[in-house]
């Protein structure tokens, strides 16, 4: 394919690109790295966003959600009459303790009813296998895919369930997904646990009779005309449903699954900005160095071309084409790699988020923009060198470049007590002669180190965070959530159960915290004075005393609400009589995991005008007694759900390891590419500039290794300076990432472990060794005789 | 084919170099160049030999082979007991390091090292070197030892190169067009330095040049043309290089 008119200059360009193919490739790879990360993140972000949007549309995902105690179904038409409401679905919801054959841990599920016609109008389910439960059957369920997969459930399998205290046997007839439960977190838990918590769909009649909700509903989801404000609908809905024990309607933005998914998508967007910026900056530097060098070796050629009548513009364009060609190769590799990696990672996310199918989407406009940006970056990188080539007067260009002048460096003066060998002096002075370039090489190496660090620190940080959380802060083996508040004395009955060593009761209520126009739905937890199993800690993991009155808030939550210690806050309790309390924020604390509001248990009981009641029991078990306790708890009527600490940890790390390790590998690889690009180019240019000196030394009797020492010694110094600088930059970037990736689910603390530092250094050193080996081999091919015959 | 045997009782009767039927063929692009077509010669300890020849006569190729920078295609080359004919890179490096001093047309100084340091670069890897200062004094540069190459004139740079070559007390000093890049007056000074070095250290010295005037400073003159030795003669007396001009 003949893209260009094959002029002599084009032929020159093509041959030169081929001659310096190693360097061309090294730079192209750095550019490709930047483009790949950018595209990968963009592809993931836009594919997942598009997939989600389509999924939401197809499944008629609700705009407004509300739960209530109990309302008769004849209220529904009045809801539908609220201006702006387009579709509604009144449902029955409940909870069940499950008995899965062959699985002894306690498992529980959220139950959602399906209308007689099968699919509801809002929050339609996606049928993966089988069919929906028959309207007239009370023993058929459709199971959410994550739970079915965790237990290898097949159509026709049977589950035991305790619903509203009654044991029932259920048959799996369908495996489904729902836009409402993309991200499923068990009550009382902080992280998904697909083995122990699922969602089941049953026919409305079946569930209503089990829950004593015949002719009534306790959950309502609805869609709103996009042209009308959701807030108005929520207002009217709350007023309409208040008499029926509504806990207050909330918009999609506050829906759990949606909120977590949005958080994660935003993280992808952050990645799409930070990493490519670093890569492009490094690529610019490399182009600058390489092109400057190339042009200085081609002064005579430029002079001849100008003597023949080529214009400055033609010369400039010729070298610009060289730069653009390299950028284009990078763009090509990067686009292919980025789209491919994006797809692969997208599949991984699919497993994770359980969308029915991945809608692969990347806007051609973005690719085009990225392409333009790349070419621009390349031109900027080569700008100075190209400009100086074009401006070179022919007569001056004919003359060789002025001889390099060196000086005795300050370092040598300061270290005059060291006897430098002459090769060592050469290294020091070479670095001192081109301090800007040396500084840029050091920066390039530092950037590579930093990128690997940023790719890795999160893994250590998150592991440490979770371990700390569970080792220090959550020392209970089990968290038992009760269906209704009970008197604290009931807890002592549990303590006496065989296998239970120690118990601690807490009171947890759903609340909406309101400060002016800001609001946040969360759980308010009452913690006893003498809490031993779970308490609140600050960022240094020191225990924070719960103030005798008022609220203690997680700093993330306080910031979202714009609150500080001492501020008043309105607490709308979303349960029981739904009292509205006016309390004070008495403290703010940092937590890694989840967000929360805490109160002294006794103070909370007083504020809620209730006796000494609790609705959550934390337990420590006797070793080896877990199974007995689980069985007993399953049969205890008021127990709603049980969270096992170890199980939560295991499932978290399994997910974390899968996503993070893939990501870490990709980033480390890219960091390695940058390191290689920088180091290889630095060494190759050094070799080109000093080939003559090195050959002279070889002639004078220096051995191959002694000469290699000069080149590789320079490299070693760059590494010794670059790696620690990279650690420092990495630390800075990591804190930036930490700040940008604060989510409700967790706030990654900035923890840089020795392992992270070592890994970053190792990736860079391995790249350096690879470049070193190539250089060493190149040195052996140095033409000693030719070098002596030419003037410098 | 001329065979140069010359016994100089004043110097020594043992040849330090012995070559026989040396040929060297190399590819230059797609053309096969026959640079040497059978050269046999002996060089004796302490003598100063000037090899004369036009460009392309093979003199540089011969010097490179003698200096261990290159190996012949066929024939034999020996330095004392060391067979250079099929020596490996490592052996050639050791040979250059221990026995040979080089002076090049374009000096080949290391620009990042001062005059003194350029000499030290060689003395610090040599077995029995003279002091770098002494070497520089010998070529008349005692006052400019701490200057960088960029701060020295061409003639001064070449004299640094000579100091660097003789500082390790080489057994043989090989000079490839040492005055090629210099004007006549400066060239004479450089040649004087070589002459002094030869007289005072007794180092076998080979100067290759296309400049016939230089031949007068030699003990012996060998002429090369077209890859073979085309003639040789001995000067009755060595003329002081300072009196030469071209």
Tab-separated table of N, CA, C and O in Angstrom, chain A residues 567-628:
chain	number	residue	atom	x	y	z
A	567	UNK	N	-22.109	20.065	65.500
A	567	UNK	CA	-23.261	20.479	64.693
A	567	UNK	C	-24.503	19.685	65.091
A	567	UNK	O	-24.414	18.513	65.440
A	568	UNK	N	-25.649	20.314	64.954
A	568	UNK	CA	-26.885	19.554	65.157
A	568	UNK	C	-27.204	18.756	63.891
A	568	UNK	O	-26.831	19.149	62.794
A	569	UNK	N	-27.857	17.627	64.073
A	569	UNK	CA	-28.241	16.818	62.923
A	569	UNK	C	-29.614	16.230	63.175
A	569	UNK	O	-29.968	15.880	64.313
A	570	UNK	N	-30.421	16.183	62.112
A	570	UNK	CA	-31.733	15.592	62.262
A	570	UNK	C	-31.650	14.111	61.909
A	570	UNK	O	-31.106	13.761	60.863
A	571	UNK	N	-32.173	13.272	62.799
A	571	UNK	CA	-32.137	11.834	62.553
A	571	UNK	C	-33.562	11.349	62.356
A	571	UNK	O	-34.360	11.375	63.290
A	572	UNK	N	-33.894	10.978	61.126
A	572	UNK	CA	-35.231	10.438	60.880
A	572	UNK	C	-35.149	8.924	60.950
A	572	UNK	O	-34.538	8.297	60.088
A	573	UNK	N	-35.762	8.382	61.966
A	573	UNK	CA	-35.726	6.930	62.121
A	573	UNK	C	-36.710	6.332	61.128
A	573	UNK	O	-37.817	6.832	60.952
A	574	UNK	N	-36.283	5.300	60.418
A	574	UNK	CA	-37.109	4.752	59.355
A	574	UNK	C	-37.856	3.497	59.793
A	574	UNK	O	-38.309	2.707	58.968
A	575	UNK	N	-37.964	3.278	61.089
A	575	UNK	CA	-38.639	2.069	61.580
A	575	UNK	C	-39.619	2.447	62.675
A	575	UNK	O	-39.573	3.550	63.207
A	576	UNK	N	-40.437	1.497	63.037
A	576	UNK	CA	-41.356	1.659	64.159
A	576	UNK	C	-42.255	2.868	63.964
A	576	UNK	O	-42.901	3.009	62.926
A	577	UNK	N	-42.255	3.755	64.929
A	577	UNK	CA	-43.126	4.930	64.842
A	577	UNK	C	-42.471	6.045	64.051
A	577	UNK	O	-42.996	7.134	63.990
A	578	UNK	N	-41.339	5.781	63.527
A	578	UNK	CA	-40.609	6.739	62.697
A	578	UNK	C	-40.433	8.093	63.375
A	578	UNK	O	-40.782	9.133	62.823
A	579	UNK	N	-39.884	8.087	64.580
A	579	UNK	CA	-39.665	9.368	65.243
A	579	UNK	C	-38.577	10.159	64.525
A	579	UNK	O	-37.731	9.599	63.843
A	580	UNK	N	-38.646	11.455	64.676
A	580	UNK	CA	-37.606	12.331	64.153
A	580	UNK	C	-36.859	12.900	65.352
A	580	UNK	O	-37.449	13.534	66.218
A	581	UNK	N	-35.566	12.619	65.445
A	581	UNK	CA	-34.781	13.040	66.612
A	581	UNK	C	-33.862	14.173	66.216
A	581	UNK	O	-33.297	14.172	65.122
A	582	UNK	N	-33.710	15.125	67.101
A	582	UNK	CA	-32.729	16.174	66.854
A	582	UNK	C	-31.548	15.941	67.781
A	582	UNK	O	-31.648	16.122	68.981
A	583	UNK	N	-30.472	15.504	67.223
A	583	UNK	CA	-29.313	15.137	68.030
A	583	UNK	C	-28.128	16.003	67.619
A	583	UNK	O	-28.221	16.833	66.708
A	584	UNK	N	-27.022	15.772	68.307
A	584	UNK	CA	-25.824	16.534	68.019
A	584	UNK	C	-24.716	15.592	67.557
A	584	UNK	O	-24.631	14.454	68.024
A	585	UNK	N	-23.920	16.063	66.612
A	585	UNK	CA	-22.745	15.282	66.229
A	585	UNK	C	-21.698	15.537	67.299
A	585	UNK	O	-21.230	16.664	67.454
A	586	UNK	N	-21.334	14.499	68.054
A	586	UNK	CA	-20.368	14.772	69.119
A	586	UNK	C	-18.961	14.335	68.732
A	586	UNK	O	-18.019	14.592	69.463
A	587	UNK	N	-18.839	13.694	67.586
A	587	UNK	CA	-17.482	13.327	67.180
A	587	UNK	C	-17.462	12.781	65.765
A	587	UNK	O	-18.483	12.380	65.217
A	588	UNK	N	-16.272	12.810	65.181
A	588	UNK	CA	-16.079	12.287	63.833
A	588	UNK	C	-14.882	11.356	63.891
A	588	UNK	O	-13.896	11.648	64.561
A	589	UNK	N	-14.975	10.224	63.214
A	589	UNK	CA	-13.848	9.293	63.250
A	589	UNK	C	-13.581	8.724	61.867
A	589	UNK	O	-14.450	8.773	61.001
A	590	UNK	N	-12.369	8.236	61.659
A	590	UNK	CA	-12.042	7.642	60.354
A	590	UNK	C	-12.265	6.154	60.436
A	590	UNK	O	-11.887	5.516	61.404
A	591	UNK	N	-12.871	5.638	59.403
A	591	UNK	CA	-12.972	4.180	59.306
A	591	UNK	C	-12.617	3.816	57.883
A	591	UNK	O	-12.850	4.592	56.964
A	592	UNK	N	-12.045	2.626	57.721
A	592	UNK	CA	-11.677	2.182	56.387
A	592	UNK	C	-12.875	1.652	55.624
A	592	UNK	O	-13.039	1.860	54.444
A	593	UNK	N	-13.695	0.883	56.357
A	593	UNK	CA	-14.671	0.035	55.705
A	593	UNK	C	-16.073	0.501	56.046
A	593	UNK	O	-16.412	0.665	57.211
A	594	UNK	N	-16.912	0.710	55.057
A	594	UNK	CA	-18.284	1.111	55.293
A	594	UNK	C	-18.368	2.500	55.895
A	594	UNK	O	-17.359	3.127	56.195
A	595	UNK	N	-19.607	2.987	56.039
A	595	UNK	CA	-19.775	4.247	56.756
A	595	UNK	C	-20.816	3.997	57.827
A	595	UNK	O	-21.640	3.109	57.697
A	596	UNK	N	-20.784	4.772	58.885
A	596	UNK	CA	-21.765	4.523	59.922
A	596	UNK	C	-21.953	5.690	60.857
A	596	UNK	O	-21.170	6.647	60.868
A	597	UNK	N	-23.040	5.588	61.601
A	597	UNK	CA	-23.306	6.533	62.671
A	597	UNK	C	-23.445	5.706	63.936
A	597	UNK	O	-24.048	4.632	63.914
A	598	UNK	N	-22.818	6.161	64.996
A	598	UNK	CA	-22.791	5.367	66.220
A	598	UNK	C	-23.311	6.186	67.388
A	598	UNK	O	-23.166	7.405	67.442
A	599	UNK	N	-23.896	5.479	68.347
A	599	UNK	CA	-24.377	6.115	69.569
A	599	UNK	C	-24.138	5.179	70.714
A	599	UNK	O	-24.017	3.973	70.533
A	600	UNK	N	-24.141	5.746	71.892
A	600	UNK	CA	-24.124	4.912	73.078
A	600	UNK	C	-25.451	4.164	73.129
A	600	UNK	O	-26.518	4.758	72.897
A	601	UNK	N	-25.415	2.860	73.416
A	601	UNK	CA	-26.621	2.032	73.360
A	601	UNK	C	-27.715	2.553	74.289
A	601	UNK	O	-28.863	2.699	73.892
A	602	UNK	N	-27.322	2.851	75.522
A	602	UNK	CA	-28.327	3.311	76.491
A	602	UNK	C	-28.932	4.632	76.042
A	602	UNK	O	-30.152	4.833	76.110
A	603	UNK	N	-28.060	5.533	75.540
A	603	UNK	CA	-28.543	6.831	75.080
A	603	UNK	C	-29.502	6.665	73.905
A	603	UNK	O	-30.501	7.372	73.794
A	604	UNK	N	-29.188	5.703	73.056
A	604	UNK	CA	-30.026	5.471	71.886
A	604	UNK	C	-31.386	4.932	72.311
A	604	UNK	O	-32.428	5.372	71.814
A	605	UNK	N	-31.375	3.963	73.248
A	605	UNK	CA	-32.641	3.414	73.753
A	605	UNK	C	-33.496	4.530	74.337
A	605	UNK	O	-34.707	4.592	74.104
A	606	UNK	N	-32.831	5.426	75.064
A	606	UNK	CA	-33.575	6.551	75.669
A	606	UNK	C	-34.150	7.443	74.575
A	606	UNK	O	-35.313	7.815	74.611
A	607	UNK	N	-33.328	7.762	73.577
A	607	UNK	CA	-33.776	8.663	72.519
A	607	UNK	C	-34.948	8.068	71.753
A	607	UNK	O	-35.844	8.788	71.311
A	608	UNK	N	-34.919	6.746	71.598
A	608	UNK	CA	-35.989	6.082	70.851
A	608	UNK	C	-37.191	5.783	71.754
A	608	UNK	O	-38.158	5.174	71.302
A	609	UNK	N	-37.057	6.199	73.004
A	609	UNK	CA	-38.118	5.986	73.996
A	609	UNK	C	-38.520	4.516	74.051
A	609	UNK	O	-39.688	4.149	73.923
A	610	UNK	N	-37.518	3.664	74.162
A	610	UNK	CA	-37.782	2.234	74.269
A	610	UNK	C	-36.989	1.706	75.461
A	610	UNK	O	-36.122	2.393	75.996
A	611	UNK	N	-37.290	0.513	75.855
A	611	UNK	CA	-36.575	-0.081	76.977
A	611	UNK	C	-35.178	-0.477	76.541
A	611	UNK	O	-34.725	-0.106	75.456
A	612	UNK	N	-34.469	-1.219	77.395
A	612	UNK	CA	-33.125	-1.668	77.047
A	612	UNK	C	-33.199	-2.784	76.006
A	612	UNK	O	-33.068	-3.963	76.347
A	613	UNK	N	-33.408	-2.387	74.733
A	613	UNK	CA	-33.571	-3.422	73.723
A	613	UNK	C	-32.382	-3.452	72.751
A	613	UNK	O	-31.641	-2.474	72.615
A	614	UNK	N	-32.243	-4.594	72.119
A	614	UNK	CA	-31.200	-4.794	71.102
A	614	UNK	C	-31.824	-5.529	69.937
A	614	UNK	O	-32.896	-6.113	70.077
A	615	UNK	N	-31.182	-5.457	68.755
A	615	UNK	CA	-31.670	-6.292	67.646
A	615	UNK	C	-30.514	-6.905	66.846
A	615	UNK	O	-30.675	-7.318	65.723
A	616	UNK	N	-29.341	-6.885	67.460
A	616	UNK	CA	-28.205	-7.545	66.809
A	616	UNK	C	-27.342	-8.143	67.927
A	616	UNK	O	-27.119	-7.474	68.939
A	617	UNK	N	-26.920	-9.353	67.733
A	617	UNK	CA	-26.098	-9.994	68.756
A	617	UNK	C	-24.772	-10.434	68.121
A	617	UNK	O	-24.772	-11.097	67.087
A	618	UNK	N	-23.685	-9.997	68.744
A	618	UNK	CA	-22.366	-10.438	68.283
A	618	UNK	C	-21.941	-11.603	69.161
A	618	UNK	O	-22.171	-11.590	70.364
A	619	UNK	N	-21.317	-12.598	68.561
A	619	UNK	CA	-20.978	-13.800	69.332
A	619	UNK	C	-19.551	-14.243	69.094
A	619	UNK	O	-19.054	-14.169	67.980
A	620	UNK	N	-18.964	-14.719	70.169
A	620	UNK	CA	-17.726	-15.492	70.033
A	620	UNK	C	-18.031	-16.931	70.371
A	620	UNK	O	-18.760	-17.203	71.328
A	621	UNK	N	-17.473	-17.831	69.585
A	621	UNK	CA	-17.840	-19.242	69.755
A	621	UNK	C	-16.695	-20.037	70.355
A	621	UNK	O	-15.522	-19.657	70.256
A	622	UNK	N	-17.077	-21.164	70.965
A	622	UNK	CA	-16.058	-22.114	71.412
A	622	UNK	C	-15.490	-22.775	70.161
A	622	UNK	O	-16.238	-23.043	69.225
A	623	UNK	N	-14.204	-23.068	70.153
A	623	UNK	CA	-13.632	-23.697	68.958
A	623	UNK	C	-14.331	-25.018	68.655
A	623	UNK	O	-14.668	-25.773	69.572
A	624	UNK	N	-14.582	-25.260	67.372
A	624	UNK	CA	-15.163	-26.539	66.957
A	624	UNK	C	-16.650	-26.661	67.190
A	624	UNK	O	-17.248	-27.696	66.923
A	625	UNK	N	-17.276	-25.603	67.691
A	625	UNK	CA	-18.693	-25.699	68.017
A	625	UNK	C	-19.562	-24.963	67.003
A	625	UNK	O	-20.769	-24.862	67.184
A	626	UNK	N	-18.957	-24.448	65.963
A	626	UNK	CA	-19.683	-23.577	65.042
A	626	UNK	C	-20.947	-24.228	64.489
A	626	UNK	O	-22.027	-23.636	64.526
A	627	UNK	N	-20.814	-25.480	64.033
A	627	UNK	CA	-21.949	-26.135	63.386
A	627	UNK	C	-23.157	-26.213	64.313
A	627	UNK	O	-24.287	-25.990	63.905
A	628	UNK	N	-22.880	-26.568	65.585
A	628	UNK	CA	-23.965	-26.673	66.564
A	628	UNK	C	-24.667	-25.327	66.701
A	628	UNK	O	-25.902	-25.249	66.702
